Coordinates of C-alpha atoms in Angstrom, one line a residue:
Chain I
M651 CA 145.6 3.6 175.7
G652 CA 143.2 1.1 174.2
S653 CA 144.6 -1.9 176.1
A654 CA 144.6 0.1 179.4
L655 CA 140.9 0.9 178.8
A656 CA 140.3 -2.8 178.2
Y657 CA 142.0 -3.8 181.5
L658 CA 140.0 -1.1 183.3
G659 CA 136.8 -2.5 181.7
A660 CA 137.7 -6.0 182.8
A661 CA 138.5 -4.8 186.3
A662 CA 135.1 -3.0 186.5
Q663 CA 133.4 -6.2 185.3
I664 CA 135.1 -8.1 188.1
G665 CA 134.1 -5.5 190.6
V666 CA 130.5 -5.3 189.5
I667 CA 129.8 -9.0 188.7
G668 CA 132.7 -11.0 190.1
A669 CA 132.8 -9.5 193.6
P670 CA 129.2 -10.1 194.5
L671 CA 129.3 -13.6 192.9
G672 CA 132.4 -14.4 194.9
L673 CA 130.8 -13.2 198.0
V674 CA 127.7 -15.3 197.4
I675 CA 129.9 -18.4 196.7
W676 CA 131.9 -17.7 199.9
M677 CA 128.6 -17.4 201.8
S678 CA 127.4 -20.7 200.4
L679 CA 130.4 -22.3 202.0
Q680 CA 129.6 -21.1 205.5
D681 CA 127.7 -23.1 208.1
P682 CA 124.7 -21.5 209.7
R683 CA 126.8 -20.5 212.8
G684 CA 129.1 -18.4 210.6
Q685 CA 132.0 -20.8 210.6
A686 CA 133.7 -21.8 207.4
D687 CA 132.3 -25.2 206.4
W688 CA 134.4 -26.8 203.7
S689 CA 132.3 -30.0 203.7
L690 CA 129.8 -28.1 201.4
A691 CA 127.0 -29.1 203.7
S692 CA 124.5 -26.6 202.3
W693 CA 125.4 -27.7 198.7
R694 CA 124.9 -31.3 199.5
T695 CA 121.6 -30.6 201.3
I696 CA 120.1 -28.6 198.4
L697 CA 121.4 -30.9 195.6
V698 CA 119.7 -33.9 197.2
S699 CA 116.6 -32.0 198.2
Q700 CA 113.6 -32.9 196.1
E701 CA 111.8 -29.7 197.1
A702 CA 114.7 -27.5 195.9
G703 CA 115.0 -29.5 192.7
F704 CA 111.3 -29.1 192.0
A705 CA 111.5 -25.4 192.7
L706 CA 114.4 -25.0 190.3
A707 CA 112.7 -27.1 187.6
Y708 CA 109.4 -25.2 188.1
S709 CA 111.2 -21.8 187.7
A710 CA 113.0 -23.1 184.5
V711 CA 109.7 -24.4 183.0
L712 CA 107.9 -21.2 183.8
G713 CA 110.8 -19.2 182.5
A714 CA 110.8 -21.2 179.2
L715 CA 107.0 -20.7 178.9
I716 CA 107.2 -17.0 179.5
A717 CA 110.1 -16.6 177.1
A718 CA 108.3 -18.6 174.3
L719 CA 104.9 -16.9 174.8
S720 CA 106.4 -13.4 175.3
T721 CA 108.5 -13.7 172.2
L722 CA 105.6 -15.1 170.2
L723 CA 103.3 -12.3 171.2
A724 CA 106.0 -9.7 170.7
I725 CA 106.5 -10.6 167.0
P726 CA 103.5 -8.6 165.7
F727 CA 104.7 -5.5 167.7
A728 CA 108.3 -6.0 166.6
Y729 CA 107.0 -6.3 163.0
L730 CA 104.9 -3.1 163.4
I731 CA 107.9 -1.2 164.7
A732 CA 110.6 -2.5 162.4
V733 CA 108.9 -3.3 159.2
R734 CA 105.6 -1.5 158.8
R735 CA 106.8 1.5 160.7
G736 CA 104.6 4.6 160.1
R737 CA 102.5 6.2 162.8
A738 CA 101.3 2.9 164.3
G739 CA 104.9 1.7 164.6
R740 CA 106.1 4.8 166.3
F741 CA 103.2 4.7 168.7
A742 CA 103.9 1.0 169.5
L743 CA 107.6 1.8 170.1
A744 CA 106.8 4.7 172.4
F745 CA 104.2 2.7 174.4
L746 CA 106.5 -0.4 174.7
L747 CA 109.5 1.7 175.7
M748 CA 107.4 3.4 178.4
S749 CA 106.1 0.1 179.6
W750 CA 109.6 -1.4 179.7
F751 CA 111.1 1.4 181.7
L752 CA 108.1 1.4 184.2
D753 CA 109.0 -1.2 186.8
P754 CA 107.0 -4.5 186.1
G755 CA 106.4 -4.9 189.8
L756 CA 104.6 -1.5 189.9
R757 CA 102.6 -2.5 186.8
I758 CA 101.6 -5.8 188.3
L759 CA 100.6 -4.2 191.6
G760 CA 98.6 -1.6 189.7
W761 CA 96.8 -4.3 187.7
M762 CA 96.1 -6.3 190.9
Q763 CA 94.6 -3.2 192.5
V764 CA 92.5 -2.5 189.4
I765 CA 91.3 -6.1 189.2
K766 CA 90.5 -6.4 192.9
T767 CA 88.5 -3.1 193.0
T768 CA 86.4 -3.8 189.9
T769 CA 83.9 -6.3 188.7
L770 CA 86.8 -8.0 186.9
F771 CA 87.6 -9.7 190.3
R772 CA 84.1 -11.2 190.5
L773 CA 84.2 -12.3 186.9
M774 CA 87.6 -14.0 187.2
P775 CA 87.4 -17.7 187.9
D776 CA 88.6 -18.6 191.4
A777 CA 91.0 -21.1 190.0
L778 CA 92.9 -18.3 188.2
Q779 CA 93.9 -16.5 191.4
G780 CA 97.3 -17.4 192.6
S781 CA 97.6 -20.0 189.8
L782 CA 100.2 -21.0 187.3
A783 CA 98.2 -19.1 184.7
A784 CA 98.2 -15.9 186.8
E785 CA 102.0 -16.1 187.1
L786 CA 102.3 -16.8 183.4
V787 CA 100.2 -13.8 182.5
A788 CA 102.2 -11.6 184.9
G789 CA 105.5 -12.9 183.5
I790 CA 104.4 -12.2 179.9
H791 CA 103.1 -8.8 180.9
A792 CA 106.5 -8.0 182.5
W793 CA 108.6 -9.3 179.6
L794 CA 106.6 -8.5 176.5
P795 CA 107.8 -4.9 176.1
A796 CA 111.5 -5.8 176.4
A797 CA 111.0 -8.8 174.0
A798 CA 109.2 -6.7 171.4
I799 CA 111.8 -3.9 171.4
L800 CA 114.7 -6.3 171.3
L801 CA 113.1 -8.4 168.5
A802 CA 112.3 -5.1 166.6
I803 CA 116.0 -4.3 166.8
G804 CA 116.8 -7.7 165.2
F805 CA 114.2 -7.3 162.5
A806 CA 115.4 -3.8 161.7
R807 CA 118.9 -5.2 161.0
V808 CA 117.5 -7.4 158.2
P809 CA 118.3 -5.5 154.9
A810 CA 115.3 -3.7 153.7
E811 CA 115.8 -5.0 150.1
F812 CA 115.0 -8.6 151.4
V813 CA 111.7 -7.4 152.8
A814 CA 110.9 -5.5 149.6
A815 CA 111.8 -8.5 147.4
A816 CA 109.7 -10.8 149.5
R817 CA 106.7 -8.5 149.4
E818 CA 107.1 -8.1 145.7
C819 CA 107.0 -11.9 145.4
G820 CA 103.6 -11.7 147.1
A821 CA 104.7 -12.8 150.6
S822 CA 102.1 -12.3 153.3
S823 CA 103.1 -10.8 156.6
I824 CA 103.2 -14.3 158.2
S825 CA 105.2 -15.7 155.3
L826 CA 107.6 -12.7 155.4
M827 CA 108.1 -13.3 159.1
R828 CA 108.4 -17.1 158.9
R829 CA 110.6 -17.4 155.8
I830 CA 112.7 -14.2 155.8
L831 CA 112.7 -12.0 158.9
W832 CA 113.0 -14.7 161.6
P833 CA 115.8 -16.7 159.9
Q834 CA 117.5 -13.6 158.8
S835 CA 117.4 -12.1 162.3
Q836 CA 119.2 -15.1 163.8
P837 CA 121.0 -15.5 166.1
W838 CA 119.6 -12.2 167.5
S839 CA 116.1 -13.7 167.9
S840 CA 117.5 -16.6 169.8
L841 CA 119.4 -14.2 172.0
V842 CA 116.1 -12.4 172.8
L843 CA 114.5 -15.7 173.8
A844 CA 117.5 -16.5 176.0
I845 CA 117.5 -13.1 177.6
V846 CA 113.8 -13.3 178.4
F847 CA 114.3 -16.9 179.7
C848 CA 117.2 -15.7 182.0
G849 CA 115.1 -12.9 183.4
A850 CA 111.8 -14.8 183.7
T851 CA 113.5 -17.8 185.4
G852 CA 114.9 -15.5 188.1
N853 CA 111.6 -13.5 188.5
F854 CA 111.4 -12.6 192.1
L855 CA 108.5 -10.2 192.6
E856 CA 105.9 -12.0 190.6
P857 CA 106.1 -15.3 192.6
R858 CA 105.8 -13.3 195.8
L859 CA 102.8 -11.4 194.6
L860 CA 101.0 -14.1 192.7
G861 CA 102.7 -17.3 194.0
S862 CA 100.8 -20.3 192.8
G863 CA 100.9 -22.1 196.2
M864 CA 100.9 -25.4 194.4
F865 CA 104.5 -25.2 193.2
E866 CA 107.1 -23.2 194.9
Q867 CA 109.5 -21.5 192.6
A868 CA 113.3 -21.2 193.1
T869 CA 113.0 -17.5 194.0
E870 CA 110.4 -18.3 196.6
W871 CA 112.6 -21.1 198.1
L872 CA 115.4 -18.6 198.2
Q873 CA 113.3 -16.0 199.9
R874 CA 112.2 -18.6 202.5
A875 CA 115.8 -19.6 203.2
M876 CA 116.9 -16.0 203.6
E877 CA 114.1 -15.1 205.9
S878 CA 115.3 -17.9 208.2
E879 CA 118.3 -16.7 210.3
V880 CA 120.2 -19.8 209.8
G881 CA 119.3 -20.4 206.2
W882 CA 121.5 -17.9 204.3
P883 CA 124.2 -20.5 203.2
Y884 CA 121.3 -22.4 201.6
A885 CA 119.9 -19.2 200.1
S886 CA 123.4 -18.5 198.6
T887 CA 123.6 -22.0 197.2
M888 CA 120.2 -21.8 195.7
L889 CA 121.0 -18.4 194.2
I890 CA 124.1 -19.8 192.4
L891 CA 122.1 -22.8 191.2
L892 CA 119.3 -20.5 189.9
L893 CA 121.9 -18.3 188.2
L894 CA 123.4 -21.4 186.5
A895 CA 119.9 -22.6 185.4
A896 CA 118.9 -19.2 184.1
T897 CA 122.0 -18.6 182.1
F898 CA 122.1 -22.1 180.7
P899 CA 120.5 -21.2 177.3
L900 CA 123.0 -18.3 176.9
L901 CA 125.8 -20.9 177.4
L902 CA 124.2 -23.1 174.7
L903 CA 123.9 -20.1 172.3
V904 CA 127.6 -19.3 172.8
L905 CA 128.6 -22.9 172.3
S906 CA 126.5 -23.3 169.1
A907 CA 127.9 -20.0 167.7
R908 CA 131.4 -21.2 168.4
R909 CA 130.6 -24.5 166.7
R910 CA 129.1 -22.7 163.6
S911 CA 132.1 -20.5 163.3
Chain A
M786 CA 104.8 13.0 140.6
V787 CA 107.3 10.8 142.5
G788 CA 109.5 12.1 145.3
S789 CA 109.2 15.3 147.3
D790 CA 108.0 18.7 146.1
A791 CA 111.4 20.1 146.8
R792 CA 113.3 17.4 145.0
P793 CA 111.0 15.4 142.7
A794 CA 112.4 12.2 141.2
L795 CA 109.8 12.4 138.4
G796 CA 107.2 15.1 137.7
G797 CA 104.9 15.9 134.8
Y798 CA 106.1 12.8 133.0
S799 CA 104.1 10.5 130.8
A800 CA 105.3 7.6 128.7
T801 CA 103.9 4.4 127.3
V802 CA 105.8 1.2 126.9
A803 CA 104.5 -1.1 124.2
Q804 CA 103.8 -4.8 125.1
G805 CA 107.1 -6.7 125.1
K806 CA 109.3 -3.6 124.6
L807 CA 112.0 -2.1 126.8
L808 CA 111.8 1.6 127.8
A809 CA 114.8 3.0 129.5
L810 CA 114.3 5.8 131.9
V811 CA 117.7 7.4 132.5
A812 CA 118.2 9.6 135.6
P813 CA 121.7 10.6 136.5
D814 CA 120.6 10.8 140.2
G815 CA 120.7 7.3 141.7
N816 CA 118.1 8.3 144.4
A817 CA 115.7 9.4 141.6
C818 CA 116.2 6.0 140.0
R819 CA 115.3 4.2 143.2
S820 CA 112.2 6.4 143.8
I821 CA 110.9 5.8 140.2
A822 CA 111.5 2.0 140.6
D823 CA 109.8 2.1 144.1
A824 CA 106.8 3.9 142.7
M825 CA 106.4 1.4 139.9
S826 CA 106.8 -1.6 142.3
G827 CA 104.5 -0.1 144.9
F828 CA 106.9 0.8 147.6
E829 CA 106.4 4.5 147.1
R830 CA 103.1 6.1 146.4
P831 CA 103.1 8.7 143.6
R832 CA 102.0 12.1 144.9
H833 CA 100.1 12.7 141.7
G834 CA 99.3 10.8 138.6
R835 CA 98.6 7.3 137.6
I836 CA 100.5 4.1 136.7
L837 CA 98.5 2.1 134.2
I838 CA 99.3 -1.5 133.4
D839 CA 97.2 -3.0 130.7
G840 CA 94.8 -0.1 131.1
K841 CA 94.3 -0.6 134.9
D842 CA 95.5 2.0 137.4
V843 CA 97.8 0.1 139.8
A844 CA 99.1 3.2 141.7
L845 CA 97.3 2.3 144.8
R846 CA 97.8 -1.5 144.7
R847 CA 100.3 -3.1 147.1
P848 CA 103.6 -4.6 145.9
G849 CA 102.9 -8.2 144.9
E850 CA 99.5 -7.3 143.6
R851 CA 100.5 -5.3 140.6
G852 CA 102.0 -7.9 138.3
V853 CA 105.3 -6.1 138.6
M854 CA 108.6 -7.8 139.5
S855 CA 111.9 -6.0 139.7
V856 CA 115.6 -6.8 139.7
R857 CA 117.5 -4.2 141.7
T858 CA 121.2 -3.3 142.0
E859 CA 121.4 -5.3 145.3
L860 CA 119.7 -8.3 143.6
A861 CA 118.2 -9.1 147.1
L862 CA 118.6 -12.8 146.8
F863 CA 117.7 -14.4 150.2
P864 CA 121.0 -15.6 151.5
H865 CA 119.6 -18.5 153.5
F866 CA 117.8 -19.9 150.5
S867 CA 119.4 -22.0 147.7
A868 CA 119.2 -20.6 144.2
F869 CA 116.3 -23.0 143.6
A870 CA 114.4 -21.8 146.7
N871 CA 115.0 -18.2 145.7
I872 CA 113.5 -18.8 142.3
A873 CA 110.7 -20.9 143.7
F874 CA 109.7 -18.2 146.3
P875 CA 107.2 -16.3 144.2
L876 CA 105.5 -19.5 143.2
E877 CA 105.3 -20.8 146.7
Q878 CA 103.5 -17.6 147.7
R879 CA 100.8 -18.5 145.2
R880 CA 100.5 -22.0 146.8
L881 CA 101.2 -23.8 143.5
D882 CA 101.7 -27.6 143.5
V883 CA 105.2 -28.6 144.5
N884 CA 105.7 -30.6 141.2
E885 CA 104.5 -27.6 139.2
I886 CA 106.9 -25.3 141.1
G887 CA 109.8 -27.7 140.4
R888 CA 109.0 -27.9 136.7
R889 CA 108.7 -24.1 136.3
V890 CA 111.8 -23.3 138.2
E891 CA 113.8 -25.8 136.2
Q892 CA 112.4 -24.4 133.0
V893 CA 113.1 -20.7 133.7
A894 CA 116.5 -21.6 135.1
A895 CA 117.4 -23.3 131.9
D896 CA 116.0 -20.4 129.8
V897 CA 118.0 -17.8 131.8
G898 CA 121.2 -19.8 131.6
I899 CA 121.7 -21.1 135.2
P900 CA 123.7 -24.3 135.3
H901 CA 121.7 -27.1 136.9
E902 CA 124.4 -27.7 139.6
A903 CA 124.1 -24.0 140.7
L904 CA 120.5 -24.4 141.7
A905 CA 121.4 -26.2 144.9
K906 CA 123.9 -23.6 146.0
L907 CA 123.4 -20.7 148.4
P908 CA 123.8 -17.2 146.7
A909 CA 127.1 -16.6 148.5
A910 CA 128.6 -19.6 146.7
L911 CA 127.6 -18.3 143.2
S912 CA 129.5 -16.0 140.9
P913 CA 128.1 -12.5 140.4
E914 CA 126.9 -13.4 137.0
I915 CA 124.9 -16.4 138.2
R916 CA 123.5 -14.4 141.0
L917 CA 122.2 -11.9 138.5
R918 CA 120.7 -14.7 136.5
V919 CA 119.0 -16.1 139.6
A920 CA 117.6 -12.7 140.4
L921 CA 116.3 -12.5 136.9
A922 CA 114.9 -16.0 137.0
R923 CA 113.0 -15.2 140.3
A924 CA 111.5 -12.2 138.6
L925 CA 110.6 -14.0 135.4
V926 CA 109.2 -17.2 137.0
A927 CA 106.4 -15.1 138.4
E928 CA 105.4 -14.2 134.8
P929 CA 104.9 -10.5 135.6
E930 CA 103.2 -8.1 133.3
V931 CA 106.1 -5.6 133.8
L932 CA 109.7 -6.2 134.7
I933 CA 111.6 -3.3 136.3
L934 CA 115.3 -3.4 136.0
E935 CA 116.8 -0.8 138.4
R936 CA 120.5 -0.3 137.7
P937 CA 120.7 -4.1 137.6
L938 CA 124.4 -4.2 136.6
N939 CA 125.8 -1.5 138.8
A940 CA 127.2 -3.8 141.5
L941 CA 129.1 -5.9 138.9
P942 CA 132.7 -5.4 137.8
L943 CA 132.9 -3.3 134.6
P944 CA 134.1 -6.1 132.2
L945 CA 131.2 -8.3 133.4
R946 CA 128.8 -5.4 132.9
R947 CA 129.9 -5.0 129.3
S948 CA 129.6 -8.7 128.6
L949 CA 126.2 -9.1 130.3
L950 CA 124.5 -6.2 128.4
P951 CA 123.8 -8.2 125.2
E952 CA 122.7 -11.2 127.4
L953 CA 120.2 -9.0 129.2
R954 CA 118.9 -7.8 125.9
R955 CA 118.6 -11.3 124.6
L956 CA 116.7 -12.5 127.6
Q957 CA 114.3 -9.5 127.5
R958 CA 113.6 -10.4 123.9
R959 CA 113.4 -14.1 124.5
F960 CA 110.7 -13.6 127.2
A961 CA 109.1 -10.7 125.3
I962 CA 108.3 -9.1 128.6
T963 CA 107.4 -5.4 128.9
T964 CA 110.4 -3.9 130.7
L965 CA 111.2 -0.6 132.3
L966 CA 114.9 -0.1 132.8
V967 CA 115.7 2.6 135.3
S968 CA 119.4 3.5 135.1
D969 CA 121.9 6.3 135.7
D970 CA 124.0 5.0 132.9
L971 CA 122.9 6.3 129.5
G972 CA 125.4 4.0 127.7
E973 CA 123.9 0.9 129.3
A974 CA 120.4 2.2 128.6
M975 CA 121.3 2.8 125.0
T976 CA 122.5 -0.8 124.5
L977 CA 119.4 -2.3 126.1
S978 CA 116.4 -0.1 125.2
D979 CA 114.0 0.1 122.4
S980 CA 113.2 3.7 123.4
M981 CA 114.4 5.9 126.2
S982 CA 113.7 9.0 128.2
V983 CA 116.3 11.1 129.9
V984 CA 115.1 12.7 133.2
I985 CA 117.1 15.4 134.9
D986 CA 115.9 17.0 138.1
G987 CA 112.6 15.2 137.8
S988 CA 111.7 16.4 134.3
E989 CA 112.1 14.7 131.0
V990 CA 114.7 16.5 128.9
Q991 CA 114.8 14.2 125.9
S992 CA 113.1 11.1 124.6
G993 CA 113.6 9.0 121.5
S994 CA 115.6 6.0 120.3
A995 CA 119.1 5.4 121.5
D996 CA 120.6 6.5 118.2
Q997 CA 118.7 9.8 118.3
I998 CA 119.9 10.5 121.8
Y999 CA 123.5 9.6 121.0
A1000 CA 123.7 11.5 117.8
R1001 CA 121.4 14.4 118.5
P1002 CA 121.3 15.2 122.2
V1003 CA 119.5 18.4 123.1
S1004 CA 122.0 19.6 125.6
V1005 CA 125.6 19.3 126.7
A1006 CA 124.6 17.4 129.8
I1007 CA 122.9 14.6 127.7
A1008 CA 125.7 14.6 125.2
R1009 CA 128.2 13.9 128.0
L1010 CA 125.8 11.3 129.6
A1011 CA 125.6 9.5 126.3
G1012 CA 129.3 8.9 126.1
P1013 CA 132.7 10.6 125.5
C1014 CA 132.4 13.6 123.3
N1015 CA 134.3 16.5 121.8
L1016 CA 132.6 19.9 122.3
I1017 CA 134.3 22.6 120.3
P1018 CA 133.2 26.2 120.5
V1019 CA 132.1 27.7 117.2
D1020 CA 130.1 30.7 115.9
V1021 CA 127.1 29.9 113.8
D1022 CA 125.7 32.0 110.9
T1023 CA 123.1 31.3 108.4
R1024 CA 124.0 32.1 104.8
D1025 CA 121.9 31.1 101.7
G1026 CA 119.8 28.7 103.7
K1027 CA 122.9 26.9 105.0
T1028 CA 124.3 26.9 108.5
V1029 CA 127.9 28.1 108.4
L1030 CA 130.3 27.4 111.3
I1031 CA 133.0 29.9 112.0
G1032 CA 135.8 29.2 114.4
T1033 CA 139.5 29.1 115.0
A1034 CA 139.2 25.4 115.5
L1035 CA 138.4 24.9 111.8
R1036 CA 141.1 24.8 109.2
G1037 CA 140.2 27.6 106.8
G1038 CA 138.0 29.3 109.4
T1039 CA 134.5 28.1 108.2
A1040 CA 132.5 25.0 107.3
A1041 CA 129.0 24.7 106.0
L1042 CA 126.7 22.3 107.8
P1043 CA 123.6 20.4 106.5
R1044 CA 120.5 22.0 108.0
E1045 CA 119.4 18.7 109.6
R1046 CA 122.5 18.7 111.8
T1047 CA 121.4 22.0 113.4
P1048 CA 118.7 21.9 116.1
I1049 CA 115.9 24.4 115.8
G1050 CA 116.8 27.5 117.6
I1051 CA 120.4 27.7 116.7
E1052 CA 120.4 30.3 113.8
S1053 CA 123.3 32.5 114.7
G1054 CA 125.7 33.2 117.5
P1055 CA 127.9 31.0 119.7
A1056 CA 127.3 27.2 119.8
L1057 CA 129.1 24.0 120.5
M1058 CA 130.1 21.5 117.8
L1059 CA 129.6 18.0 119.1
V1060 CA 131.6 15.3 117.5
R1061 CA 132.0 11.8 119.0
P1062 CA 135.6 10.3 119.3
L1063 CA 134.4 7.4 117.1
A1064 CA 133.9 9.8 114.2
V1065 CA 137.3 11.5 114.5
R1066 CA 140.0 10.0 112.2
L1067 CA 143.7 10.5 111.6
F1068 CA 144.2 12.6 108.4
L1069 CA 147.0 11.1 106.2
G1070 CA 146.4 13.1 103.1
I1071 CA 144.4 10.3 101.4
R1072 CA 140.8 10.4 102.6
R1073 CA 138.9 13.6 102.3
F1074 CA 137.5 15.2 105.4
D1075 CA 135.3 18.3 105.8
I1076 CA 137.0 19.5 108.9
L1077 CA 140.6 19.2 109.8
V1078 CA 142.4 20.1 113.1
D1079 CA 146.2 20.0 113.6
G1080 CA 147.5 19.0 117.0
T1081 CA 149.9 16.9 119.0
I1082 CA 149.1 13.6 120.7
A1083 CA 149.1 14.1 124.5
D1084 CA 147.9 10.6 125.6
V1085 CA 147.3 7.2 124.2
M1086 CA 144.8 5.0 126.0
P1087 CA 144.4 1.4 124.9
E1088 CA 140.8 0.3 124.4
A1089 CA 139.1 -2.9 123.6
N1090 CA 139.0 -2.4 119.9
G1091 CA 141.7 0.1 119.3
A1092 CA 143.2 3.1 121.1
R1093 CA 141.8 6.4 122.3
I1094 CA 144.1 9.3 121.8
R1095 CA 143.9 12.7 123.4
V1096 CA 145.2 15.4 121.1
T1097 CA 146.1 19.0 122.0
P1098 CA 145.1 21.2 119.0
E1099 CA 147.3 24.1 117.8
S1100 CA 144.5 26.5 117.3
F1101 CA 142.4 26.2 120.5
P1102 CA 143.0 25.2 124.0
Q1103 CA 140.6 22.3 124.4
D1104 CA 141.9 18.7 123.9
L1105 CA 140.2 16.4 121.5
L1106 CA 139.5 12.7 121.8
A1107 CA 139.7 10.3 118.9
D1108 CA 139.1 6.5 118.8
I1109 CA 141.5 5.0 116.4
P1110 CA 141.1 1.4 115.2
L1111 CA 144.2 -0.7 115.5
P1112 CA 146.5 -1.3 113.7
A1113 CA 146.8 2.5 113.4
P1114 CA 148.0 3.9 110.1
T1115 CA 150.8 5.9 111.9
P1116 CA 152.5 5.2 115.1
L1117 CA 150.6 6.5 118.1
E1118 CA 152.9 8.0 120.7
P1119 CA 152.7 11.1 122.9
G1120 CA 154.3 14.2 121.3
R1121 CA 153.7 13.1 117.7
A1122 CA 152.1 15.8 115.5
V1123 CA 148.9 14.6 113.8
T1124 CA 146.0 16.0 111.9
L1125 CA 142.5 14.9 112.9
G1126 CA 139.6 15.0 110.5
W1127 CA 135.9 14.4 110.5
N1128 CA 133.0 15.0 108.2
R1129 CA 130.0 17.4 108.4
G1130 CA 127.6 14.4 108.7
D1131 CA 129.3 13.5 112.1
I1132 CA 128.7 17.0 113.6
F1133 CA 125.8 18.1 115.7
L1134 CA 125.4 21.6 117.0
L1135 CA 124.4 22.2 120.6
P1136 CA 123.4 25.4 122.4
V1137 CA 126.1 26.7 124.7
T1138 CA 123.7 26.8 127.7
G1139 CA 122.4 23.6 129.4

């Protein structure tokens, strides 16, 4: 019974993840006229394209920055939820859960409307609009709730007696975090970083809403290719490359875990 | 008061521990032990009352600001730190000089009996005994005013617990640190403490020295907590200023008891005669005993310093335990008829209730 369920699960995984991925790979092997093109023309074009390379690199850098800053900013919230608890912790948990489940695109659109219709818009430096900083803020805003809640789960898994012992030894909150909670919640905390990186690298809506203009991100490149009637093999290729780039840290984590074990 | 109104861990309790002494607070309920230790360490706020250390009320101070360190059952050694780093942790939080930290850690580790080579190892690579010593060293290196020991040996195997009890006592005396032992094991507390309180359902039921509690418990519950015991039903009467025991358990039917072996309140009526297995001997017709009971050996259990026998008496249905030093004067085997004897000085009377 158990093995039958496992096979069923594996089949479902193939259906949900494998089939669309296979379709995208198949589409990347088509030429723009719909004929099978086994010369991998779109792959060669993109791999040698400086523009596509920059777009991918820019997405990865932005993803890494968003992951690092979101996780860093999420630490106090996670600490409040998992360690301090109490009324403030419960409130933070409720607020972050609500924010997480409310679509980040809707939140960003809402904030844009608020900023545009208030004096905030006039106070904001012109250089901030449509800049890297704007995308960074939007990315952090989008990923902070998820990062905080996932980190809190990791911190809550640290045995309470370690926290109590550290506090009894006179550890401050920062020391407790740096010396006990963060190391003890590994590799969970690294997994949170990787998850945020994966998501942030593949951000689709934010670049469209706040695109920097100076640097095109991989998702913008993808969008542009898809909008062109003949560009979808290139879009599929870029999608696969983006997927590989985004999940690269997860691959590293798995490899390092295997090496440790 | 500590704990909830519905189930207080400690209520209406007051005790003073003299500088450098060890007070044992024994609560059979493990949760109550944890609550009391948490309240002392600052992880649980007492609902009423004060906690005074050196005359200052610390009940509202945070953990780490009270001068209290504890060693709990779990030991809570940080698994990613070496033994050295674990011991050094409290000193690092005080931002002491690195050389000073090294010197103090080496010193306390030597005092506590941690081998030098163990200092570089992670806790998982240490034996349970050394782990306990590291936890003690981490608590002691901070030079706290009060050390809390909350069931510190409970996670250890029984033989190790027995062998470490004198060592814990030695260390407590060596460091002359004021210590509160919170335990659910009265026997352990009796070995370690200068004085003790027994707390049941949040209230103190008896306090005094270990000897007093062992020999003169106020209730059956405490008598049992203090160790194996024989509780024999008797009737009590007072004649000519003496307490007289009347019971089928007694050869001849009666026995007079010194007044000091009878707690106040037991003048007449049913009572329980407490006699510890250690005081019960085999009667071979040579030594004189005040009380004799005939019976048959039901079980023989080897012990560290002898054998514990369970004897089914002829005159009443309750089995008796006796600790017999080896070599025994007569072969100890199930089914053998024996006569057990003990003296009036070894008896203590208990009320039937409680």
